[in-house]
CSV table of C-alpha atoms in Angstrom, one decimal:
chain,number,residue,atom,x,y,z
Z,12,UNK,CA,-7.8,6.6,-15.1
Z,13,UNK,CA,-4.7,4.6,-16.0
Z,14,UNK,CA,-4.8,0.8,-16.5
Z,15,UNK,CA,-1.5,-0.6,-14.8
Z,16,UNK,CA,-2.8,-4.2,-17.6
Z,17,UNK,CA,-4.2,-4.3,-20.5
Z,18,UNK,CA,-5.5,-8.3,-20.1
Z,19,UNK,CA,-6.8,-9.5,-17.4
Z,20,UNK,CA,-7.1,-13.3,-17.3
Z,21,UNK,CA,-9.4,-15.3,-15.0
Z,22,UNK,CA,-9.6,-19.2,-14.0
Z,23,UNK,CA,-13.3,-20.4,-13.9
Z,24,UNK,CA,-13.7,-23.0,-10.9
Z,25,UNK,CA,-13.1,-21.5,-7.6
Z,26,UNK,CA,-12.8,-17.7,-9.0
Z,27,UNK,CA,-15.4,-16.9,-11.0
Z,28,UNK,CA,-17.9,-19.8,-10.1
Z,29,UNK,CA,-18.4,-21.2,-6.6
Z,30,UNK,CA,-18.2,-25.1,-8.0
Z,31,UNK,CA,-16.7,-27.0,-5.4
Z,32,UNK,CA,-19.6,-28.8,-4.1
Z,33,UNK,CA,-20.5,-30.1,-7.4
Z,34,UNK,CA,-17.6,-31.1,-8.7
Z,35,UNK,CA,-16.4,-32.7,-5.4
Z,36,UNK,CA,-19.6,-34.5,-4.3
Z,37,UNK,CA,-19.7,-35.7,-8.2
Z,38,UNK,CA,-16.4,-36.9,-8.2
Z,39,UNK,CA,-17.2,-38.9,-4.7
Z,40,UNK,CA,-20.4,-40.4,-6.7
Z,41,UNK,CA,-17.5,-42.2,-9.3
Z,42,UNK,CA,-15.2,-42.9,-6.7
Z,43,UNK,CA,-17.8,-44.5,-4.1
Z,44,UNK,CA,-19.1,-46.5,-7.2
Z,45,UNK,CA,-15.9,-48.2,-8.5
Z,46,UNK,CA,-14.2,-48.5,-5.0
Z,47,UNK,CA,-17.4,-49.2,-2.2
Z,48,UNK,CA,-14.4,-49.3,0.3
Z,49,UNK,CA,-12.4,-46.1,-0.7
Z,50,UNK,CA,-11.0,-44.4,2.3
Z,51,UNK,CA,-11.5,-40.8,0.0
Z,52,UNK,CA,-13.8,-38.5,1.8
Z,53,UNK,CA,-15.3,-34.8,0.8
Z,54,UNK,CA,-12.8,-33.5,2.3
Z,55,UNK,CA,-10.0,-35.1,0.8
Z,56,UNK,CA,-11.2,-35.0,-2.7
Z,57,UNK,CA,-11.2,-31.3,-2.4
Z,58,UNK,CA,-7.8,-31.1,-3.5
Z,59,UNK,CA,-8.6,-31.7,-6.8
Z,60,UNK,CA,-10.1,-28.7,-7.3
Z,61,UNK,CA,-8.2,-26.3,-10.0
Z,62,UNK,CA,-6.8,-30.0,-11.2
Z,63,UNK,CA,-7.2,-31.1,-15.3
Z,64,UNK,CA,-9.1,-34.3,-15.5
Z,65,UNK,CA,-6.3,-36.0,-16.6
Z,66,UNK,CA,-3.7,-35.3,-13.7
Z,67,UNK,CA,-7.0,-36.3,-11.2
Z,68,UNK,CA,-7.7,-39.6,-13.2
Z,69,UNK,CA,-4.2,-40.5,-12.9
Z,70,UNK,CA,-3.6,-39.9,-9.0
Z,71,UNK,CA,-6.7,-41.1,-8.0
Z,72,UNK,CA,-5.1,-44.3,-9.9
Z,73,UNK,CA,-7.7,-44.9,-12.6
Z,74,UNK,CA,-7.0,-46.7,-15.6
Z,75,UNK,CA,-6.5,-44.6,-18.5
Z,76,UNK,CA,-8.5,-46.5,-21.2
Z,77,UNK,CA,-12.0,-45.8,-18.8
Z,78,UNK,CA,-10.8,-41.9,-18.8
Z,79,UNK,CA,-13.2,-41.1,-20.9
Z,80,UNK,CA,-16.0,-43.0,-19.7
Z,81,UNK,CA,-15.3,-42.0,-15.9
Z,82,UNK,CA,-15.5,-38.4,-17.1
Z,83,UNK,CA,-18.4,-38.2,-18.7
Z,84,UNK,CA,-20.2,-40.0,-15.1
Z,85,UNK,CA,-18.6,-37.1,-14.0
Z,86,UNK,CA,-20.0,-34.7,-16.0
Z,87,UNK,CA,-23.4,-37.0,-15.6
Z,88,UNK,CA,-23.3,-36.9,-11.7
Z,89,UNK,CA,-22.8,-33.0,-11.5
Z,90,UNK,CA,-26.3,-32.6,-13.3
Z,91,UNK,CA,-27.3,-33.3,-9.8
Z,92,UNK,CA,-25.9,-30.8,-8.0
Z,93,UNK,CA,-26.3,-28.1,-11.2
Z,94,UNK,CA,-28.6,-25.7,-8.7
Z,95,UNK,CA,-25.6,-25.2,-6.1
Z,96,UNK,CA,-22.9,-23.8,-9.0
Z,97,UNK,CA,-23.1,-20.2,-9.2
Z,98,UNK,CA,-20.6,-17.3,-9.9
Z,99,UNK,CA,-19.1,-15.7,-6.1
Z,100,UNK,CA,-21.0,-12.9,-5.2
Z,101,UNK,CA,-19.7,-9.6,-7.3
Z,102,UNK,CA,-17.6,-11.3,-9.7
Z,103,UNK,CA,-20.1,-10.5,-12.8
Z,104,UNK,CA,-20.4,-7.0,-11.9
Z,105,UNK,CA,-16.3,-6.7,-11.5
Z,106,UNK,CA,-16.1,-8.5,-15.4
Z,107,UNK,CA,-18.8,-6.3,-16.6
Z,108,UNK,CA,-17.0,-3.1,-15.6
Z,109,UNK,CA,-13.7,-4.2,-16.6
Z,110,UNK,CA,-14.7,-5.2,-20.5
Z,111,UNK,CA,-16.5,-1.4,-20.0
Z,112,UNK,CA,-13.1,0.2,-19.6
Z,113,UNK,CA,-12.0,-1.2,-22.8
Z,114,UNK,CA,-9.5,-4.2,-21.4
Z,115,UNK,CA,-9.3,-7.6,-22.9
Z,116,UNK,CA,-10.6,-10.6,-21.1
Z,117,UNK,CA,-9.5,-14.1,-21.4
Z,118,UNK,CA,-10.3,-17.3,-19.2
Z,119,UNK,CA,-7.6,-20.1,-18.4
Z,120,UNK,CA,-8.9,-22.8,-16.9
Z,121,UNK,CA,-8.3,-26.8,-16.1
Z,122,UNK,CA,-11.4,-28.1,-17.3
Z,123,UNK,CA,-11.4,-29.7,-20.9
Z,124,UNK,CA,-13.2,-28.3,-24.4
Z,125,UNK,CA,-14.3,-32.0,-25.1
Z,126,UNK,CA,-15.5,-34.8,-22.6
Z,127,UNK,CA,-16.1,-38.1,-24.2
Z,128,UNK,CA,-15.7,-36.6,-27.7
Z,129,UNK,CA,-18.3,-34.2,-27.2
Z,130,UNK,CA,-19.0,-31.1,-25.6
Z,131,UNK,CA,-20.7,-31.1,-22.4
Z,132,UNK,CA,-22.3,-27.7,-21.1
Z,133,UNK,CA,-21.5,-28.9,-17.4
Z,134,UNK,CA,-18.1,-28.4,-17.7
Z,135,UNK,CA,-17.6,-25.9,-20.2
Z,136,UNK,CA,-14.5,-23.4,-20.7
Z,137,UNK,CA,-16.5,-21.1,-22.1
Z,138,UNK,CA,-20.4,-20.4,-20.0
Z,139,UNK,CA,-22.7,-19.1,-22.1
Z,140,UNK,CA,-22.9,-16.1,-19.8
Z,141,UNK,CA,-19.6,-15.2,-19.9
Z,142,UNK,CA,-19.3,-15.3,-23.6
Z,143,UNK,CA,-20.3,-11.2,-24.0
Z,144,UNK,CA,-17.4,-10.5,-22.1
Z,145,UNK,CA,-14.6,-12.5,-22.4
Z,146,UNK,CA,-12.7,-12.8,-26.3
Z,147,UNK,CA,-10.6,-16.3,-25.2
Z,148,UNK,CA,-10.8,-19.2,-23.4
Z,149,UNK,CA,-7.6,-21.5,-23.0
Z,150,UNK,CA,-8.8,-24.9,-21.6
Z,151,UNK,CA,-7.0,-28.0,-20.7
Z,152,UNK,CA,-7.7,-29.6,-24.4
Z,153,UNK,CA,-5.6,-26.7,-26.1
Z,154,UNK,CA,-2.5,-27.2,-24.4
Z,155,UNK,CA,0.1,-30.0,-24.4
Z,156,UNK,CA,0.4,-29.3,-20.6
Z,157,UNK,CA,-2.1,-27.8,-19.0
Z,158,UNK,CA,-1.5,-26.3,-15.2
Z,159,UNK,CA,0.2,-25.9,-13.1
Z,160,UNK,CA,2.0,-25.9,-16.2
Z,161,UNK,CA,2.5,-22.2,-18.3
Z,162,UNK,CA,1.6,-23.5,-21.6
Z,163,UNK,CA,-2.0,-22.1,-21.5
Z,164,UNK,CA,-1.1,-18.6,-20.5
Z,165,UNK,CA,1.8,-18.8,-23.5
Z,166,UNK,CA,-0.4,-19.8,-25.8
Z,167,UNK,CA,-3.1,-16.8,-24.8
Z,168,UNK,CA,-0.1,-14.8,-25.6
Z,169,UNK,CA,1.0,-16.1,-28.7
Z,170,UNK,CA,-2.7,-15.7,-29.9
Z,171,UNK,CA,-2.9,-11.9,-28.6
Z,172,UNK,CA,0.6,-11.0,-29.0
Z,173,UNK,CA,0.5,-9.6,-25.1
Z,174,UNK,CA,3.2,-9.4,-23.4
Z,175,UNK,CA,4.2,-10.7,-20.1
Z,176,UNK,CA,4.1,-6.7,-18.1
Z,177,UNK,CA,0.4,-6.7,-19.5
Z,178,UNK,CA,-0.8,-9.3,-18.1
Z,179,UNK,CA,-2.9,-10.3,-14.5
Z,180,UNK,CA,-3.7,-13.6,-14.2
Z,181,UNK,CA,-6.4,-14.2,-10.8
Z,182,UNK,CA,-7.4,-17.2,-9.3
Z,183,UNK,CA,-7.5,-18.9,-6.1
Z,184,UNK,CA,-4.8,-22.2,-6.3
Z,185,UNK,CA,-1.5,-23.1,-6.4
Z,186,UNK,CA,-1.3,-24.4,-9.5
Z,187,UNK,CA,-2.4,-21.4,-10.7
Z,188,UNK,CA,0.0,-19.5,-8.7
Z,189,UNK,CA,2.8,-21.6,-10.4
Z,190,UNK,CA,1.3,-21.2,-13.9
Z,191,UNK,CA,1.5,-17.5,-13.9
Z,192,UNK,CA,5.0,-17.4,-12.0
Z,193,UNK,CA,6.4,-19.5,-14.4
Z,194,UNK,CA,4.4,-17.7,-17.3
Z,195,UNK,CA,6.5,-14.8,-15.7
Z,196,UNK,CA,3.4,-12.7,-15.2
Z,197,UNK,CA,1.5,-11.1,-12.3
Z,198,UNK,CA,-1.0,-12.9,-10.4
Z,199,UNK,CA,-3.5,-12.1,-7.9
Z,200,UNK,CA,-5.0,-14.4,-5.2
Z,201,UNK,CA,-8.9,-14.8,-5.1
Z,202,UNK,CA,-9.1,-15.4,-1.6
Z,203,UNK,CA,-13.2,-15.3,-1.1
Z,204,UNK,CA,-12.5,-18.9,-3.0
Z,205,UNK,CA,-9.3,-20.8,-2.3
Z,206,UNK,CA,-8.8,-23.2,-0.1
Z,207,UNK,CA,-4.8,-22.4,0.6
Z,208,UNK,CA,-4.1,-23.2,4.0
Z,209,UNK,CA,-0.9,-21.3,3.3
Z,210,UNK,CA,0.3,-17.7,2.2
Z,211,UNK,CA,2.1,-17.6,-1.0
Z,212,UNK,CA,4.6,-14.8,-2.5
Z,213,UNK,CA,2.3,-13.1,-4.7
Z,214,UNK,CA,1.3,-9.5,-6.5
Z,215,UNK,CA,-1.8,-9.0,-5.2
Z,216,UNK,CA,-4.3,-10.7,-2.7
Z,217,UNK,CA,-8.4,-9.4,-3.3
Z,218,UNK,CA,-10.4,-10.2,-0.3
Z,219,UNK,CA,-13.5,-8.9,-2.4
Z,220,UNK,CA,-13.9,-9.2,-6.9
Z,221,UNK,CA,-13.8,-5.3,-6.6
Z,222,UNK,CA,-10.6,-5.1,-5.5
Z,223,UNK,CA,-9.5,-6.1,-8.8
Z,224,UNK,CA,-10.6,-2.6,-9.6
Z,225,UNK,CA,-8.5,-0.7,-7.4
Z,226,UNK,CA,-5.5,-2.8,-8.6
Z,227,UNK,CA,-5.5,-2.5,-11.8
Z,228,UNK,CA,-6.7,1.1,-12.1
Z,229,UNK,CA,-4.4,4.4,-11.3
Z,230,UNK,CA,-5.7,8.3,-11.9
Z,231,UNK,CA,-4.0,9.4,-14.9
Z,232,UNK,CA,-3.8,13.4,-13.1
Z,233,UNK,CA,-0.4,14.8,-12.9
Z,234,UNK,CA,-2.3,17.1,-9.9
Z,235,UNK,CA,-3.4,13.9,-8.0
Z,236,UNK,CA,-0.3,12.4,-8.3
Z,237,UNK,CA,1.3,15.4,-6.7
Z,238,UNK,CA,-0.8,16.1,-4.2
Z,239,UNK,CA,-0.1,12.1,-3.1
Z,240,UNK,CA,3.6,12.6,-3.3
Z,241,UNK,CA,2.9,15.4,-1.0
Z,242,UNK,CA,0.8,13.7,1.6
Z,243,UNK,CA,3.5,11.2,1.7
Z,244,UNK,CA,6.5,13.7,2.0
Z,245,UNK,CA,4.2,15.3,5.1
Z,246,UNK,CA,3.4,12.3,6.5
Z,247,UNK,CA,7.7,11.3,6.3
Z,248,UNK,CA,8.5,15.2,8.0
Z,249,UNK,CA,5.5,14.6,11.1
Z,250,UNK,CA,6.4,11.3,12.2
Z,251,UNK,CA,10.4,12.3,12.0
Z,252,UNK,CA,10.0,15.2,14.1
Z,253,UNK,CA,7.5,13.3,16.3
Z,254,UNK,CA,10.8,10.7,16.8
Z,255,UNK,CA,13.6,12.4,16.1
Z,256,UNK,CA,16.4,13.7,19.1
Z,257,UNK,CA,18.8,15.1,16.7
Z,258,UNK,CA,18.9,18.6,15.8
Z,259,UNK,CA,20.1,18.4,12.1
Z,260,UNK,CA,17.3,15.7,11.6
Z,261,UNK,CA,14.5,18.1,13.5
Z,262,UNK,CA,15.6,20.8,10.5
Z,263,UNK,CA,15.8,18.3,7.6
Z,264,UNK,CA,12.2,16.9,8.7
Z,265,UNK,CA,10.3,20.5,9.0
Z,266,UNK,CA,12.0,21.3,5.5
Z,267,UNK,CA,10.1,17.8,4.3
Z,268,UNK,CA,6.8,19.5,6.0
Z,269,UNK,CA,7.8,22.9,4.4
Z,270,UNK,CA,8.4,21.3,0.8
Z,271,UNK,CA,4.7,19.6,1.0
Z,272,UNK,CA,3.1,22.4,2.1
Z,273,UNK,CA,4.8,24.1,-1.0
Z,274,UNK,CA,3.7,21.4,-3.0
Z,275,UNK,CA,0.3,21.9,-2.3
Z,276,UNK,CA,-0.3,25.1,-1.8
Z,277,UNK,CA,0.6,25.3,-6.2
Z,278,UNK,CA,-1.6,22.4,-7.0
Z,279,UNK,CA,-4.9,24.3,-4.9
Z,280,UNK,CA,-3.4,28.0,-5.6
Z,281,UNK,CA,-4.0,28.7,-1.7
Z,282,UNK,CA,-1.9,31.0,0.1
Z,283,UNK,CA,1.0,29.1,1.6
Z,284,UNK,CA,0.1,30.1,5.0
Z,285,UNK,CA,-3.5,28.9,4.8
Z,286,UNK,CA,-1.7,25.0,3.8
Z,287,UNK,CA,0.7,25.4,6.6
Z,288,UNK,CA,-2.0,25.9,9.6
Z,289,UNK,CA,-4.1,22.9,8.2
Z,290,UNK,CA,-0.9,20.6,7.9
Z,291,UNK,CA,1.6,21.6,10.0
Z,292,UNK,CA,-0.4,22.7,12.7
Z,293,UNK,CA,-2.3,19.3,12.3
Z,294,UNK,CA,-5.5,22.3,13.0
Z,295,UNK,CA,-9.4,21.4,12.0
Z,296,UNK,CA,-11.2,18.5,13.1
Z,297,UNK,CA,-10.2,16.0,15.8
Z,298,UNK,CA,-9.8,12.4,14.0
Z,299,UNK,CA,-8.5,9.0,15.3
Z,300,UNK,CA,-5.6,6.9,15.0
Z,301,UNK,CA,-5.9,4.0,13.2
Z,302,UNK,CA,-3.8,1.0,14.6
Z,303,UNK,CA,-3.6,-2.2,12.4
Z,304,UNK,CA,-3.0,-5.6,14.2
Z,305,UNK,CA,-2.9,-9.0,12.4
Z,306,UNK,CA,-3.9,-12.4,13.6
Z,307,UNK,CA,-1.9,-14.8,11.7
Z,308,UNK,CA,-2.8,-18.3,11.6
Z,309,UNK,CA,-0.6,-21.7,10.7
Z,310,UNK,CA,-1.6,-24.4,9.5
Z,311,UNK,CA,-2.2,-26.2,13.4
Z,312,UNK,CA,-4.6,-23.3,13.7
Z,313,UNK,CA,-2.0,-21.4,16.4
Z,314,UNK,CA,-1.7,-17.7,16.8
Z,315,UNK,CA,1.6,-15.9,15.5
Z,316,UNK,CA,2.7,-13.3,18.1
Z,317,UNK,CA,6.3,-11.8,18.4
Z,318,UNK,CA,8.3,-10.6,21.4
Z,319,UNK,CA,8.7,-6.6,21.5
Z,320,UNK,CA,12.3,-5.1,21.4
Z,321,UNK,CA,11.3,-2.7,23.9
Z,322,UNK,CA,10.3,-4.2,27.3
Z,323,UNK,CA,10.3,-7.7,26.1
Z,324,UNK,CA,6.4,-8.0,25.6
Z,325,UNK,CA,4.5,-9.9,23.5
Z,326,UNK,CA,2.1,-8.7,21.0
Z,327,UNK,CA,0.3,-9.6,17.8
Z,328,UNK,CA,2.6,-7.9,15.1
Z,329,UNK,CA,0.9,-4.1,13.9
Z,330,UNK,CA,1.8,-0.7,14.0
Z,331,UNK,CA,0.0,2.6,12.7
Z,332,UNK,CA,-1.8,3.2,9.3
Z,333,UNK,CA,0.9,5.0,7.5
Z,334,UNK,CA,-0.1,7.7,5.0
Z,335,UNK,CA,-1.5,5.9,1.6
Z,336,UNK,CA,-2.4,2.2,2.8
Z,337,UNK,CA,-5.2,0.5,3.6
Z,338,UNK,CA,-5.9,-1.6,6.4
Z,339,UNK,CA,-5.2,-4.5,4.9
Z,340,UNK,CA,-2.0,-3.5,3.2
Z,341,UNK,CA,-0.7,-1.7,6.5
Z,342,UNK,CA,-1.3,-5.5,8.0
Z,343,UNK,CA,0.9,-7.5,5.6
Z,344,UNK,CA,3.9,-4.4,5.8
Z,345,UNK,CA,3.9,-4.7,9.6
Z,346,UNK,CA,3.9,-8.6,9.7
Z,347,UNK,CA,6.8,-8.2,6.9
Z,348,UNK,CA,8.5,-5.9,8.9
Z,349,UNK,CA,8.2,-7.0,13.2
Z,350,UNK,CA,7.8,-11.0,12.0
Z,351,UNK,CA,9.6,-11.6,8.8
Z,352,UNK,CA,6.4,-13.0,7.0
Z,353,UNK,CA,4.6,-12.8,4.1
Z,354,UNK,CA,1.1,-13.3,4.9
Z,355,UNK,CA,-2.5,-13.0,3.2
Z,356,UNK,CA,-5.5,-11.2,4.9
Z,357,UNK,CA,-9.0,-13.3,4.2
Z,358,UNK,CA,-11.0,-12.3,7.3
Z,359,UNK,CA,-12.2,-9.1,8.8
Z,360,UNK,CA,-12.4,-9.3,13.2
Z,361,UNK,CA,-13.2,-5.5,13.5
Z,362,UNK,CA,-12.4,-2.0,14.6
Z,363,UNK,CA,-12.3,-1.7,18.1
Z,364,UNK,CA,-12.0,1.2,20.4
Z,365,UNK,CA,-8.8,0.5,21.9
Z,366,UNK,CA,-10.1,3.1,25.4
Z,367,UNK,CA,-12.5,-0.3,26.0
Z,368,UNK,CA,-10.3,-3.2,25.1
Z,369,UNK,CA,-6.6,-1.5,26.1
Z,370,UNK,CA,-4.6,-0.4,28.6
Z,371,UNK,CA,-3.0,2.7,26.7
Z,372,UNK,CA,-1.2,5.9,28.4
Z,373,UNK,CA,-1.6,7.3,24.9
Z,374,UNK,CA,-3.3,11.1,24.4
Z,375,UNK,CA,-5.1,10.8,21.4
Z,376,UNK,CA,-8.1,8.4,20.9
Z,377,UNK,CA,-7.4,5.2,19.0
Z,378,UNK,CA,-9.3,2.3,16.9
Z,379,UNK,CA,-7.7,-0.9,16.1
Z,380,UNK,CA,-8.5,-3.0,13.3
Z,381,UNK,CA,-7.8,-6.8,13.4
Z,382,UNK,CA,-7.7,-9.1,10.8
Z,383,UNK,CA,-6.9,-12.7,10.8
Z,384,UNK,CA,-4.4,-13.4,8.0
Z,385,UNK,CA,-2.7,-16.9,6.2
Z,386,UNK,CA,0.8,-17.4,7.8
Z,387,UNK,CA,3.4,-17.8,4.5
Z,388,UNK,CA,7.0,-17.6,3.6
Z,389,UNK,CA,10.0,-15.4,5.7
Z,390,UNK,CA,12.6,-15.7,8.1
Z,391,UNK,CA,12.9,-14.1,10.6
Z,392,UNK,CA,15.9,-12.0,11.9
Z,393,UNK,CA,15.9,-10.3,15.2
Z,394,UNK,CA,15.6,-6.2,14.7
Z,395,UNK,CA,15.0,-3.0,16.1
Z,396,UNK,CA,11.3,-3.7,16.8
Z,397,UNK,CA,11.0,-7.5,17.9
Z,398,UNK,CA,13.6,-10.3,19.7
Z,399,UNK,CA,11.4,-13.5,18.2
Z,400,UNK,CA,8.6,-14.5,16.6
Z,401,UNK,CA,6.1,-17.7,17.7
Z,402,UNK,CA,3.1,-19.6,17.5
Z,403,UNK,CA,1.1,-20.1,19.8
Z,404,UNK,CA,-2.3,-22.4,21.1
Z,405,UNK,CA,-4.7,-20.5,23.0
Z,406,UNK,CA,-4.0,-22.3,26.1
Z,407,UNK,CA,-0.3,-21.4,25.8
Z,408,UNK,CA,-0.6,-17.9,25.6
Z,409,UNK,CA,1.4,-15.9,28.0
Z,410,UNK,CA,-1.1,-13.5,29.3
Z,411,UNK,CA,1.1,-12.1,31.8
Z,412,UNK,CA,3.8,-11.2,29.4
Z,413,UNK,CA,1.5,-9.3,26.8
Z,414,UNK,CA,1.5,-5.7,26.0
Z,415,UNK,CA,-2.1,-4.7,27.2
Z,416,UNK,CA,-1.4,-1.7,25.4
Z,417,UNK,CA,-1.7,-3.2,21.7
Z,418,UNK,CA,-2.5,-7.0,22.7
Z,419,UNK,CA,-5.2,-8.0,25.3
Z,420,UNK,CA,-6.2,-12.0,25.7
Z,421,UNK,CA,-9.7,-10.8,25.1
Z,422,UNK,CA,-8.8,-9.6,21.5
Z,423,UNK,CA,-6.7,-12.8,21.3
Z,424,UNK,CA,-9.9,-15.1,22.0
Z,425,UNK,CA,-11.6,-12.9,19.4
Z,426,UNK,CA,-9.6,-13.5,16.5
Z,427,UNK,CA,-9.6,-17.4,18.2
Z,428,UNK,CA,-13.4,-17.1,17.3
Z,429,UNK,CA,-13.4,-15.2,14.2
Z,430,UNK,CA,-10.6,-17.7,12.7
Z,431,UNK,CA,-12.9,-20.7,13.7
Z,432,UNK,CA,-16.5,-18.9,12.8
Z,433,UNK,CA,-17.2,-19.4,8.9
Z,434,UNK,CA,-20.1,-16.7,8.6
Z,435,UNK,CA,-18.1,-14.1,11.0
Z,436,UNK,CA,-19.7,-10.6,11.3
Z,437,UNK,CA,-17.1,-8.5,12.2
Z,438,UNK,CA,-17.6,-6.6,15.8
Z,439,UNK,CA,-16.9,-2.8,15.0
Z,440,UNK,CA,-17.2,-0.7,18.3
């Protein structure tokens, strides 16, 4: 296999360890203590999460001469809650795997080297358990600026000598997202730990630590990479013919089938007509469709749905699994497409069997997937496949004017539940 980067950089709080109930409920021990009447809550104080000490002391409105002293209560207070930091679930194992295939490891993160003048273990850039596998740490102390500035990820490359196409920077806030755009490198979004209510234009969103993996790795197999290329140029010549009224376009499609068939029929060394019954004919075993459907949720906790060109119903945007995606990546192309959107899956609903949730007149059986997703950046333009896009409260929903076909107000209420249920267990039919 192929590594599409050769360094793979991580922040610490939020991505690799699950600290935000420490460092929070610490930081409301300080504030509570110098301010009994502060109106900061939990909640509120969770925004400084993925924030330097410094840029927190100053909005928080501290004086600067008690910086040090306030930090080091700080670091003191999150002694107490030392039992609930831990790394997320996989994240080890993903580290472990990548230092095995030879790539270099490096950690940028906002906390500092130094507290008080000396170094405290709590807050460390660099965990003792980590040290086997990562070569460099960039914290807040070795930088003029640290983020959402670049300066740490320059100065990882100025010690390195990396360049920027080498590069993946993951972690799960915006200021990270802003230090590696402006770093000019690519950045992927740890979604099992931010807290982004929104979606962001990014590389790469990884709903689980191994799907850093499948991001970064490609087969280096000039056979595999053909026998893709023809799976795709099959999959373009089936669904033309399947759409297709003109006559020229009916031949120029069954040459596309023809030319796959070709293509695979070298890489196997099996008699042309053999490949042509199992993909042309579409012969062998009986398999579902797979249709994707997203659930995107604002910020107001509303439901995005968009108004069909054809009949003028109202579905959540989806469309079939093309040849070569996943679910997920399916979901964000068709929200791209029908509604104009960037958006960033988090949560699994399910696959359901659309023959007990959907009123379908089609003749094959289908399963639909559904996964709730961040609404983000786009504007939308009316086009072939939708008139408008909307959001909608549950209440509002027009359950007369939905297509029961792809959209039912049961599957609605579902993803209603699945976006409100922290611990959700997806249903799968």
């Amino acid at each position: 296999m192929l590594a599409r980067f050769k360094h793979i950089l991580f922040d610490l709080d939020g991505t690799i360890y699950n600290t935000e109930y420490a460092y929070t409920m610490a930081l409301f021990d300080v504030v509570k203590k110098h301010d009994p009447n502060t109106t900061e809550t939990y909640e509120s104080l969770t925004r400084f999460m993925g924030s330097s000490a410094e840029n927190t002391n100053k909005e928080l409105n501290f004086h600067q001469d008690d910086f040090d002293a306030l930090s080091c209560e700080w670091a003191e207070n999150c002694k107490k809650y030392l039992n609930t930091i831990k790394p997320f679930d996989n994240v080890i194992a993903v580290i472990k795997y990548l230092k095995e295939k030879g790539l270099k490891l490096g950690i940028i993160t906002s906390r500092a080297r130094t507290i008080g003048g000396e170094v405290c273990d709590i807050a460390s850039p660099m965990p003792t358990e980590l040290k086997p596998y990562f070569d460099i740490s960039i914290s807040a102390s070795d930088v003029k600026r640290a983020k959402p500035y670049p300066d740490s990820i320059l100065k990882y490359m100025e010690i390195t000598g990396a360049s920027r196409d080498e590069i993946l920077f993951i972690g799960d806030t915006e200021s990270d997202i802003k230090c590696a755009k402006d770093a000019g490198i690519a950045f992927g979004l740890a979604v099992w730990g931010t807290r982004l209510q929104r979606s962001y234009k990014i590389d790469f969103s990884f709903l689980n630590p191994w799907d850093i993996v499948s991001a970064i790795f490609s087969y280096d197999n000039l056979n595999f990479n053909f026998y893709k290329w023809a799976k795709e140029i099959q999959a373009i010549g089936q669904i033309g013919l399947t759409y297709t009224e003109n006559l020229f376009d009916k031949e120029r499609f069954l040459r596309l089938r023809e030319i796959a068939c070709e293509m695979v029929a070298t890489i196997t060394c099996e008699p042309l007509v053999n490949v042509k019954q199992a993909i042309c004919l579409d012969r062998g075993y009986i398999t579902p469709k797979i249709d994707t459907r997203a659930a995107v949720f604002n910020e107001q906790g509303e439901i995005l749905l968009v108004q069909e060109a054809m009949g003028g119903r109202w579905s959540m945007p989806g469309g079939w699994c093309d040849e070569m995606e996943t679910l997920f990546s399916n979901t964000v192309k068709e929200v791209r497409e029908e509604a104009g959107m960037i958006v960033t899956p988090y949560k699994f609903v399910g696959m359901l069997n659309k023959s007990k949730w959907n009123i379908s007149k089609q003749p094959f059986h289908i399963l639909a997937s559904f996964t709730i997703c961040k609404a983000g950046e786009g504007d939308f333009t009316p086009n072939d496949e939708t008139l408008q896009r909307k959001f909608f409260k549950l209440e509002d929903i027009p359950v007369k004017d939905l297509r029961v076909g792809t959209t039912t107000i049961e599957q609605i209420k579902l993803c209603f539940e699945a976006y409100h249920t922290e611990h959700w267990v997806p249903v799968i039919d």
